[in-house]
Short mmCIF file of C-alpha atoms in Angstrom, two decimals:
data_model
loop_
_atom_site.label_atom_id
_atom_site.label_comp_id
_atom_site.label_asym_id
_atom_site.label_seq_id
_atom_site.Cartn_x
_atom_site.Cartn_y
_atom_site.Cartn_z
CA ASP W 163 26.63 3.42 2.47
CA GLY W 164 28.13 5.88 -0.04
CA ARG W 165 30.70 3.30 -1.07
CA ASN W 166 27.97 1.16 -2.64
CA MET W 167 27.53 3.40 -5.67
CA SER W 168 24.86 2.75 -8.28
CA MET W 169 24.35 3.80 -11.88
CA ASP W 170 22.67 6.91 -10.48
CA SER W 171 25.95 8.30 -9.11
CA ARG W 172 27.42 11.36 -10.79
CA VAL W 173 31.02 12.51 -10.98
CA GLU W 174 31.90 16.05 -12.02
CA ILE W 175 35.29 17.71 -12.41
CA SER W 176 35.49 21.48 -12.17
CA LYS W 177 37.68 23.65 -14.38
CA PRO W 178 41.29 23.05 -13.28
CA VAL W 179 43.29 25.61 -11.36
CA LEU W 180 46.88 26.28 -12.44
CA VAL W 181 49.21 25.92 -9.45
CA LYS W 182 52.57 27.61 -10.07
CA GLY W 183 55.68 26.45 -8.24
CA MET W 184 59.24 27.69 -8.17
CA PHE W 185 60.48 25.17 -10.75
CA SER W 186 57.29 23.66 -12.21
CA SER W 187 53.54 24.12 -12.47
CA HIS W 188 50.56 21.78 -12.63
CA HIS W 189 46.79 21.78 -12.94
CA LEU W 190 44.70 20.82 -9.92
CA TYR W 191 41.24 19.29 -10.52
CA THR W 192 38.42 19.48 -7.96
CA ILE W 193 36.33 16.29 -8.00
CA ASP W 194 32.71 16.17 -6.89
CA ILE W 195 30.94 12.81 -6.57
CA LYS W 196 27.29 12.38 -5.63
CA PRO W 197 26.34 10.88 -3.26
CA LYS W 198 29.28 12.30 -1.34
CA LEU W 199 31.78 9.96 0.31
CA THR W 200 33.45 12.58 2.48
CA GLY W 201 32.98 16.13 3.66
CA ASP W 202 36.44 17.09 2.45
CA ILE W 203 37.14 18.82 -0.85
CA ILE W 204 38.91 16.32 -3.10
CA ARG W 205 41.57 17.70 -5.44
CA HIS W 206 44.04 15.79 -7.61
CA ARG W 207 46.61 16.59 -10.27
CA TYR W 208 46.94 14.70 -13.56
CA SER W 209 49.84 12.54 -12.33
CA GLN W 210 47.58 11.17 -9.58
CA PHE W 211 45.01 10.13 -12.20
CA VAL W 212 47.86 8.32 -13.95
CA TRP W 213 48.78 6.47 -10.75
CA LEU W 214 45.15 5.37 -10.26
CA TYR W 215 44.91 4.08 -13.83
CA LYS W 216 48.19 2.15 -13.68
CA HIS W 217 47.38 0.68 -10.27
CA LEU W 218 43.96 -0.55 -11.45
CA VAL W 219 45.45 -2.08 -14.60
CA ALA W 220 48.04 -3.93 -12.49
CA THR W 221 45.69 -5.12 -9.73
CA CYS W 222 42.52 -5.75 -11.79
CA PRO W 223 43.88 -7.56 -14.88
CA GLY W 224 41.36 -8.78 -17.42
CA THR W 225 38.90 -5.97 -16.64
CA PRO W 226 38.35 -3.29 -19.33
CA ILE W 227 39.64 0.06 -18.05
CA PRO W 228 39.47 2.95 -20.55
CA GLN W 229 42.68 4.90 -20.89
CA LEU W 230 43.18 8.43 -19.66
CA PRO W 231 43.17 11.39 -22.05
CA PRO W 232 46.72 12.13 -23.21
CA LYS W 233 49.21 14.42 -21.53
CA ASP W 234 50.64 17.37 -23.44
CA PHE W 235 54.32 17.37 -22.57
CA ASN W 236 54.74 20.96 -23.70
CA PHE W 237 53.29 22.50 -20.54
CA LEU W 238 54.01 26.05 -21.71
CA THR W 239 51.38 25.67 -24.43
CA ALA W 240 49.11 23.12 -22.70
CA SER W 241 48.62 25.36 -19.66
CA LYS W 242 47.13 28.07 -21.92
CA ASP W 243 45.32 25.95 -24.51
CA GLU W 244 41.69 26.18 -23.39
CA ARG W 245 40.55 23.63 -25.95
CA PHE W 246 43.08 21.04 -24.78
CA ILE W 247 42.35 21.74 -21.10
CA GLY W 248 38.60 21.39 -21.63
CA ALA W 249 38.91 18.17 -23.63
CA ARG W 250 41.21 16.60 -21.05
CA ARG W 251 38.91 17.58 -18.20
CA ARG W 252 35.96 15.93 -19.95
CA GLY W 253 38.04 12.82 -20.63
CA LEU W 254 39.09 12.57 -16.98
CA GLY W 255 35.45 13.01 -15.97
CA ILE W 256 34.31 10.13 -18.18
CA PHE W 257 37.10 7.94 -16.77
CA LEU W 258 36.01 8.60 -13.16
CA GLN W 259 32.32 8.28 -14.04
CA TYR W 260 33.04 4.86 -15.53
CA LEU W 261 34.87 3.76 -12.37
CA SER W 262 31.97 4.88 -10.19
CA TRP W 263 29.58 2.68 -12.22
CA VAL W 264 31.72 -0.47 -11.97
CA PRO W 265 31.45 -1.66 -8.35
CA TYR W 266 34.41 -4.07 -8.35
CA LEU W 267 36.63 -1.21 -9.58
CA PHE W 268 35.04 1.51 -7.47
CA LYS W 269 35.44 -0.53 -4.26
CA SER W 270 39.14 -1.14 -4.88
CA PRO W 271 41.44 0.40 -2.24
CA ALA W 272 43.03 2.63 -4.89
CA ALA W 273 39.71 4.08 -6.10
CA GLN W 274 38.44 4.55 -2.55
CA ALA W 275 41.61 6.44 -1.65
CA PHE W 276 41.30 8.59 -4.77
CA PHE W 277 37.66 9.55 -4.09
CA THR W 278 38.05 10.16 -0.34
CA MET W 279 41.59 11.53 0.20
CA THR W 280 43.64 14.41 -1.08
CA GLY W 281 47.12 15.85 -0.61
CA ARG W 282 49.58 14.10 1.69
CA PRO W 283 47.10 11.55 3.15
CA TYR W 284 46.38 10.34 -0.38
CA ASP W 285 50.08 10.16 -1.29
CA SER W 286 50.79 8.16 1.88
CA GLN W 287 47.98 5.71 1.12
CA ALA W 288 49.18 5.33 -2.47
CA LYS W 289 52.67 4.40 -1.24
CA LEU W 290 51.21 1.76 1.10
CA LEU W 291 49.17 0.25 -1.74
CA ASP W 292 52.24 0.14 -3.99
CA LYS W 293 54.09 -1.87 -1.34
CA LYS W 294 51.37 -4.52 -1.16
CA GLY W 295 52.30 -7.87 -2.69
CA ASP W 296 51.10 -8.50 -6.23
CA VAL W 297 49.41 -11.81 -5.43
CA ASP W 298 47.71 -10.35 -2.36
CA ALA W 299 46.30 -7.54 -4.51
CA LEU W 300 45.10 -10.01 -7.17
CA CYS W 301 43.43 -12.20 -4.53
CA ASP W 302 41.68 -9.15 -3.07
CA TYR W 303 40.35 -8.22 -6.50
CA MET W 304 39.26 -11.77 -7.28
CA ASN W 305 37.40 -12.04 -3.96
CA ARG W 306 35.76 -8.66 -4.58
CA PHE W 307 34.69 -9.70 -8.08
CA GLU W 308 33.26 -13.03 -6.88
CA GLU W 309 31.36 -11.30 -4.07
CA TYR W 310 29.87 -8.95 -6.63
CA LEU W 311 28.82 -11.84 -8.91
CA SER W 312 27.23 -13.63 -5.97
CA ALA W 313 25.34 -10.55 -4.79
CA SER W 314 24.14 -9.65 -8.30
CA GLY W 315 22.99 -13.13 -9.23
CA GLY W 316 25.77 -13.74 -11.73
CA GLY W 317 26.72 -10.30 -12.98
CA PHE W 318 25.25 -7.13 -14.41
CA GLY W 319 21.74 -7.80 -15.76
CA LYS W 320 22.12 -11.57 -15.30
CA ASN W 321 18.96 -11.90 -13.23
CA GLU W 322 16.93 -9.52 -15.38
CA PRO W 323 14.57 -10.53 -18.22
CA VAL W 324 15.45 -10.44 -21.90
CA GLY W 325 15.16 -6.93 -23.23
CA THR W 326 16.75 -5.29 -20.20
CA PRO W 327 18.50 -1.99 -21.03
CA GLY W 328 22.16 -2.11 -21.74
CA GLY W 329 22.93 -4.51 -24.56
CA PRO W 330 22.95 -4.86 -28.32
CA PRO W 331 20.15 -6.72 -30.13
CA GLU W 332 20.15 -10.38 -31.08
CA GLU W 333 22.00 -11.12 -34.31
CA LYS W 334 19.14 -13.02 -35.93
CA ALA W 335 15.83 -11.50 -36.94
CA GLY W 336 12.83 -12.34 -34.84
CA GLY W 337 14.69 -12.17 -31.53
CA GLY W 338 12.10 -13.91 -29.36
CA GLY W 339 10.90 -13.21 -25.87
CA GLY W 340 9.94 -9.64 -26.77
CA ALA W 341 13.41 -8.99 -28.19
CA MET W 342 13.98 -6.53 -30.97
CA SER W 343 14.80 -7.91 -34.40
CA MET W 344 17.77 -6.70 -36.42
CA GLU W 345 15.40 -5.04 -38.91
CA GLU W 346 13.60 -3.18 -36.12
CA PHE W 347 16.92 -2.18 -34.61
CA LYS W 348 18.21 -0.76 -37.90
CA ALA W 349 14.91 1.04 -38.53
CA LEU W 350 15.06 2.67 -35.12
CA GLN W 351 18.67 3.64 -35.67
CA ALA W 352 17.65 5.27 -38.96
CA SER W 353 15.03 7.29 -37.09
CA VAL W 354 17.60 8.39 -34.54
CA LYS W 355 20.02 9.33 -37.31
CA ALA W 356 17.35 11.40 -39.08
CA LEU W 357 16.48 13.24 -35.88
CA HIS W 358 20.13 13.94 -35.15
CA ALA W 359 20.53 15.37 -38.64
CA THR W 360 17.45 17.55 -38.14
CA VAL W 361 18.65 18.85 -34.80
CA ASN W 362 22.12 19.50 -36.21
CA LYS W 363 20.66 21.82 -38.85
CA LEU W 364 18.37 23.73 -36.49
CA PRO W 365 19.13 27.46 -36.46
CA ILE W 366 19.46 28.75 -32.94
CA PHE W 367 16.29 30.87 -33.24
CA ASP W 368 14.23 27.81 -34.24
CA ILE W 369 15.06 26.27 -30.87
CA THR W 370 13.77 29.39 -29.11
CA ARG W 371 10.33 29.08 -30.69
CA PRO W 372 7.47 27.36 -28.84
CA LYS W 373 8.11 23.60 -28.57
CA GLY W 374 11.41 24.00 -30.43
CA LEU W 375 13.38 22.08 -27.81
CA LEU W 376 10.97 19.16 -28.17
CA LYS W 377 12.90 18.21 -31.30
CA LEU W 378 15.97 17.66 -29.15
CA PHE W 379 14.04 15.66 -26.59
CA ASP W 380 12.45 13.52 -29.33
CA ALA W 381 15.95 12.34 -30.21
CA TYR W 382 16.69 11.85 -26.54
CA LYS W 383 13.57 9.67 -26.06
CA LEU W 384 14.37 7.57 -29.10
CA VAL W 385 17.81 6.78 -27.71
CA VAL W 386 16.20 5.73 -24.42
CA ASP W 387 13.75 3.56 -26.36
CA LEU W 388 16.61 2.01 -28.29
CA GLU W 389 18.45 1.09 -25.10
CA GLU W 390 15.33 -0.30 -23.40
CA LYS W 391 14.36 -2.60 -26.28
CA CYS W 392 17.77 -4.05 -27.05
CA PRO W 393 18.35 -7.45 -25.40
CA TYR W 394 21.78 -8.68 -24.39
CA LYS W 395 24.21 -10.55 -26.54
CA ASN W 396 23.47 -14.27 -26.40
CA PRO W 397 25.40 -15.38 -23.27
CA SER W 398 25.60 -18.99 -24.49
CA PHE W 399 28.34 -18.13 -26.97
CA VAL W 400 31.62 -19.75 -25.91
CA LYS W 401 34.64 -17.45 -25.91
CA PRO W 402 33.44 -15.07 -28.66
CA ASP W 403 35.92 -12.92 -30.52
CA ILE W 404 35.42 -9.72 -28.55
CA ARG W 405 37.48 -7.72 -31.02
CA LYS W 406 35.16 -8.48 -33.94
CA PHE W 407 32.13 -7.98 -31.73
CA ALA W 408 33.32 -4.58 -30.50
CA GLU W 409 34.46 -3.44 -33.95
CA LYS W 410 31.15 -4.42 -35.56
CA TRP W 411 28.95 -2.60 -33.08
CA THR W 412 31.30 0.36 -32.85
CA LYS W 413 31.09 0.78 -36.63
CA LEU W 414 27.30 0.44 -36.58
CA ILE W 415 26.87 3.02 -33.82
CA GLU W 416 29.56 5.40 -35.06
CA GLU W 417 27.88 5.78 -38.45
CA GLN W 418 25.34 8.03 -36.72
CA PRO W 419 26.05 11.77 -36.49
CA LEU W 420 26.05 12.36 -32.75
CA ILE W 421 25.37 16.11 -32.60
CA ASN W 422 29.04 16.94 -32.16
CA LEU W 423 29.41 14.83 -29.02
CA VAL W 424 32.80 15.73 -27.61
CA ALA W 425 35.33 12.91 -27.99
CA TRP W 426 32.59 10.29 -28.49
CA TYR W 427 34.59 8.48 -31.13
CA GLU W 428 37.61 8.56 -28.83
CA TRP W 429 35.53 6.95 -26.06
CA GLU W 430 34.42 4.18 -28.45
CA ARG W 431 37.93 3.50 -29.70
CA ASN W 432 39.30 3.79 -26.19
CA TYR W 433 36.93 1.20 -24.77
CA THR W 434 37.44 -1.18 -27.70
CA GLU W 435 41.18 -1.04 -27.05
CA ALA W 436 40.52 -1.56 -23.33
CA VAL W 437 38.53 -4.73 -24.06
CA VAL W 438 41.26 -6.08 -26.32
CA SER W 439 43.90 -5.20 -23.73
CA ALA W 440 41.85 -6.93 -21.02
CA LEU W 441 41.76 -10.14 -23.07
CA VAL W 442 45.51 -9.92 -23.59
CA GLU W 443 45.98 -9.55 -19.83
CA ALA W 444 43.74 -12.57 -19.21
CA LYS W 445 45.91 -14.57 -21.64
CA LYS W 446 49.04 -13.41 -19.79
CA LEU W 447 47.52 -14.68 -16.53
CA GLU W 448 46.91 -18.03 -18.19
CA ASP W 449 50.53 -18.17 -19.38
CA LYS W 450 51.76 -17.30 -15.88
CA ALA W 451 49.60 -20.06 -14.42
CA LYS W 452 51.18 -22.60 -16.80
CA ALA W 453 54.67 -21.35 -15.96
CA TYR W 454 54.05 -21.69 -12.22
CA ALA W 455 52.51 -25.13 -12.77
CA ASN W 456 55.88 -26.22 -14.17
CA THR W 457 57.63 -24.55 -11.23
CA VAL W 458 55.40 -26.36 -8.73
CA GLN W 459 56.12 -29.66 -10.45
CA LYS W 460 59.88 -29.09 -10.24
CA LEU W 461 59.74 -27.96 -6.62
CA THR W 462 57.60 -30.95 -5.66
CA SER W 463 60.06 -33.39 -7.20
CA ASN W 464 62.96 -31.80 -5.30
CA ALA W 465 63.24 -33.18 -1.78
CA LYS W 466 65.23 -30.14 -0.63
CA THR W 467 62.50 -27.65 -1.52
CA LYS W 468 61.34 -25.50 1.39
CA GLU W 469 57.65 -25.71 2.20
CA SER W 470 57.26 -21.91 2.15
CA LYS W 471 58.69 -21.70 -1.38
CA LEU W 472 56.41 -24.48 -2.64
CA ALA W 473 53.40 -22.89 -0.94
CA ASP W 474 54.13 -19.51 -2.55
CA ALA W 475 54.51 -21.02 -6.03
CA THR W 476 51.33 -23.07 -5.58
CA ARG W 477 49.39 -20.00 -4.46
CA ARG W 478 50.58 -18.02 -7.45
CA MET W 479 49.67 -20.82 -9.86
CA GLN W 480 46.17 -21.14 -8.40
CA THR W 481 45.60 -17.38 -8.32
CA PHE W 482 46.67 -16.80 -11.92
CA GLU W 483 44.70 -19.81 -13.15
CA LYS W 484 41.48 -18.90 -11.35
CA LEU W 485 41.59 -15.19 -12.20
CA SER W 486 42.35 -15.92 -15.86
CA LYS W 487 39.29 -18.17 -16.18
CA LEU W 488 37.12 -15.71 -14.25
CA MET W 489 38.02 -12.85 -16.58
CA GLU W 490 37.63 -14.88 -19.78
CA ASP W 491 34.23 -16.17 -18.70
CA ASN W 492 32.98 -12.63 -18.03
CA ALA W 493 34.49 -10.88 -21.05
CA SER W 494 31.28 -10.93 -23.11
CA SER W 495 28.76 -11.20 -20.27
CA GLU W 496 29.56 -8.98 -17.28
CA HIS W 497 31.99 -6.62 -19.00
CA GLY W 498 30.08 -6.49 -22.29
CA ARG W 499 26.69 -5.87 -20.69
CA ARG W 500 28.01 -3.23 -18.35
CA TYR W 501 29.72 -1.48 -21.25
CA TRP W 502 26.48 -1.14 -23.21
CA ALA W 503 24.62 0.14 -20.17
CA ILE W 504 27.35 2.71 -19.45
CA LYS W 505 27.48 3.76 -23.09
CA GLY W 506 23.73 4.35 -23.15
CA LYS W 507 23.86 6.26 -19.87
CA LEU W 508 26.72 8.50 -21.02
CA PHE W 509 24.94 9.10 -24.33
CA ARG W 510 21.74 10.24 -22.61
CA LEU W 511 23.63 12.46 -20.18
CA GLU W 512 25.49 14.06 -23.10
CA LEU W 513 22.26 14.70 -25.00
CA ALA W 514 20.71 16.24 -21.89
CA ARG W 515 23.80 18.43 -21.43
CA ILE W 516 23.62 19.60 -25.04
CA ALA W 517 19.92 20.39 -24.69
CA GLN W 518 20.63 22.42 -21.54
CA GLU W 519 23.44 24.34 -23.23
CA GLN W 520 21.27 25.09 -26.27
CA ALA W 521 18.43 26.24 -24.03
CA ARG W 522 20.80 28.53 -22.12
CA ILE W 523 22.25 30.00 -25.32
CA ALA W 524 18.77 30.47 -26.74
CA ALA W 525 17.59 32.20 -23.56
CA ASP W 526 20.58 34.56 -23.70
CA MET W 527 19.87 35.41 -27.33
CA VAL W 528 16.18 35.97 -26.67
CA GLU W 529 17.08 38.28 -23.79
CA MET W 530 19.54 40.16 -25.99
CA TRP W 531 16.99 40.45 -28.81
CA GLY W 532 14.38 41.72 -26.37
CA GLY W 533 16.83 44.36 -25.17
CA LEU W 534 17.49 45.48 -28.75
CA GLN W 535 13.77 45.72 -29.44
CA ALA W 536 13.30 47.82 -26.31
CA LYS W 537 16.08 50.18 -27.39
CA MET W 538 14.61 50.45 -30.88
CA LYS W 539 11.19 51.34 -29.48
CA ALA W 540 12.69 53.94 -27.13
CA ALA W 541 14.79 55.60 -29.84
CA VAL W 542 13.50 59.00 -31.12
CA PRO W 543 13.73 59.50 -34.91
CA VAL W 544 16.04 62.37 -35.90
CA THR W 545 15.36 64.43 -39.04
CA LEU W 546 18.36 66.29 -40.48
CA ASP W 547 17.94 69.71 -42.09
CA ARG W 548 18.67 70.29 -45.78
CA THR W 549 22.04 71.99 -45.18
CA THR W 550 23.40 69.02 -43.25
CA ILE W 551 22.10 66.52 -45.82
CA ASP W 552 23.78 68.43 -48.68
CA TYR W 553 27.07 68.46 -46.78
CA LEU W 554 26.96 64.73 -45.97
CA MET W 555 26.24 63.91 -49.62
CA SER W 556 29.12 66.01 -50.90
CA ASP W 557 31.91 63.89 -52.54
CA ASP W 558 34.66 66.51 -52.23
CA PRO W 559 35.89 67.24 -48.70
CA ALA W 560 37.08 70.64 -49.92
CA VAL W 561 33.65 72.08 -50.67
CA PRO W 562 33.87 74.51 -53.63
CA SER W 563 32.60 78.05 -53.46
CA GLY W 564 28.87 78.32 -53.57
CA GLN W 565 28.32 74.91 -51.93
CA PRO W 566 27.19 74.44 -48.35
CA SER W 567 30.03 74.31 -45.88
CA ALA W 568 30.32 72.02 -42.89
CA PRO W 569 28.10 73.14 -40.08
CA THR W 570 30.30 74.06 -37.15
CA GLY W 571 29.97 75.35 -33.64
CA PRO W 572 28.93 73.63 -30.42
CA ALA W 573 25.51 75.27 -30.53
CA TYR W 574 24.62 74.11 -34.03
CA ASP W 575 21.41 72.03 -34.23
CA PRO W 576 21.35 69.67 -37.28
CA THR W 577 17.58 69.34 -36.97
CA GLY W 578 17.11 73.06 -37.59
CA GLY W 579 15.72 73.73 -34.14
CA ALA W 580 16.64 76.22 -31.50
CA ALA W 581 20.22 74.92 -31.21
CA PRO W 582 20.26 73.12 -27.85
CA VAL W 583 23.66 72.39 -26.37
CA GLU W 584 23.00 68.62 -26.07
CA ASN W 585 20.81 66.39 -28.20
CA PRO W 586 19.20 63.75 -25.94
CA ALA W 587 18.39 61.52 -28.90
CA TYR W 588 22.10 61.03 -29.59
CA GLY W 589 22.70 60.17 -25.98
CA ARG W 590 20.27 57.25 -26.21
CA ASN W 591 22.14 55.83 -29.15
#
C-alpha cells in the first residue's frame, strides 16, 4: 500500500512554472513522490502548501510541524529572483519530505488529499475537510496516533535496541549497553568537522583526480557512523525541558561547517521552534480540558441542562485531556527520536547530492579541458615574417618614412609564403 510510507520514500519538487493570469500570477510546483500514490501529475501552488500546513497545525496539535519557507509579497521581484525561487522550492521539498516520514501526519486526510489530488478535486476536498468539526478531527488524529504507537510497539525506535540510529548520545560518559560516551561522540564530531573543512577547501581539479571523491564519501561515512552509534535520549526522564534540550544539541551540531548546506541552519531553527510551539499547543489543550471540566460541572448541577449539550461538553473535555497527555508524553520520545532520525537522513541525502553535483561539475570541466588540449594539439604554429613583426612592434601608428608600413592587400601572406587567399591555420583558431 503506497499510503504506508517508510523512511525510504522520496519527495521531489521540480522547478516551478510561472502561470500568468489576467489580474495575477502564481508559481505552480510539480510534486513527485516515490513510491507513487497515483498515476496523475500532482501540481500545487504556494497557497495550497499554506492550507496544508495550517490544517495540520489545527488538527494535529502537539506534534512538531516545521514551518513553510516564507512568502515574498512583492511578486514582481519574487517571480524573477532565481535565488529566492530555488531556496523556497528546497524548503517546500524538505517540508513535504518530513511529512512523508511521519506516518501519523502523512496518513491524515489533508496530506493524503495533497499528495493524490490536484486542481478542482483537491480544492473541493479541502473545503470538505475545513467543514469537519474540530473535535471530530482531533479524535481522528488521536486514534491515528494511538494506532501507530500500538503497531510500532510504543513509537519510533521504541522496540529497537540501545544504539539504534536516530538519537543523540547519553549525557553521561560510559553510556552502557554499547552506547557511545560523550567523549567518543565529541571526538567523532571533531573528525567530521575536520573532514568537512578539508572538503570545503578542495579545489575543483583535486576532486577530478583518481580517488578524489573518496574524500567526500569519507565524510559521508563518518556521518552515517555517527548516527548509527548514537543511542536515544534516556526515555525515563519525566517531562524534560525540550527547549533546553533542542537548543543544546542544535548548538553542538551547528558548530560544524556543513559544506554550505542550503538552509540547514534554518531547518534546525525551524524545527526547534516547531517543538516549542507543539509544547505550547499541548499546554493549550490542557487548559481547554480544565475549562470544559468546569463547564461539565456546571451543566451537571443544572437540572435543566439538555443531555446533548452535556454530552458535547464531556466529549470535548475528555478529548482535550487525553490528547494533551498523549502529546506531552511523546514530546521527548516519539517526536524527539523521529526528529534525530529525519535529521540524519536529510543530512546524508544532502551530502550525497553535493557529491553528485561536484562530480558532475568536475566531469564537465574535465571534458572542457580535454577539448582545449585537443584544440591545442591540432593547432599549427604560425611564424610571422620580419616585416610584419617590425610593424606590430612599432609604437607610432603613423609610421615615419623609412620604416616598414602596414602590410595590406587581401593576397598578402604574413608568413612570407606564396600569398594564399585564405590561411587555414587562422580558421582553426
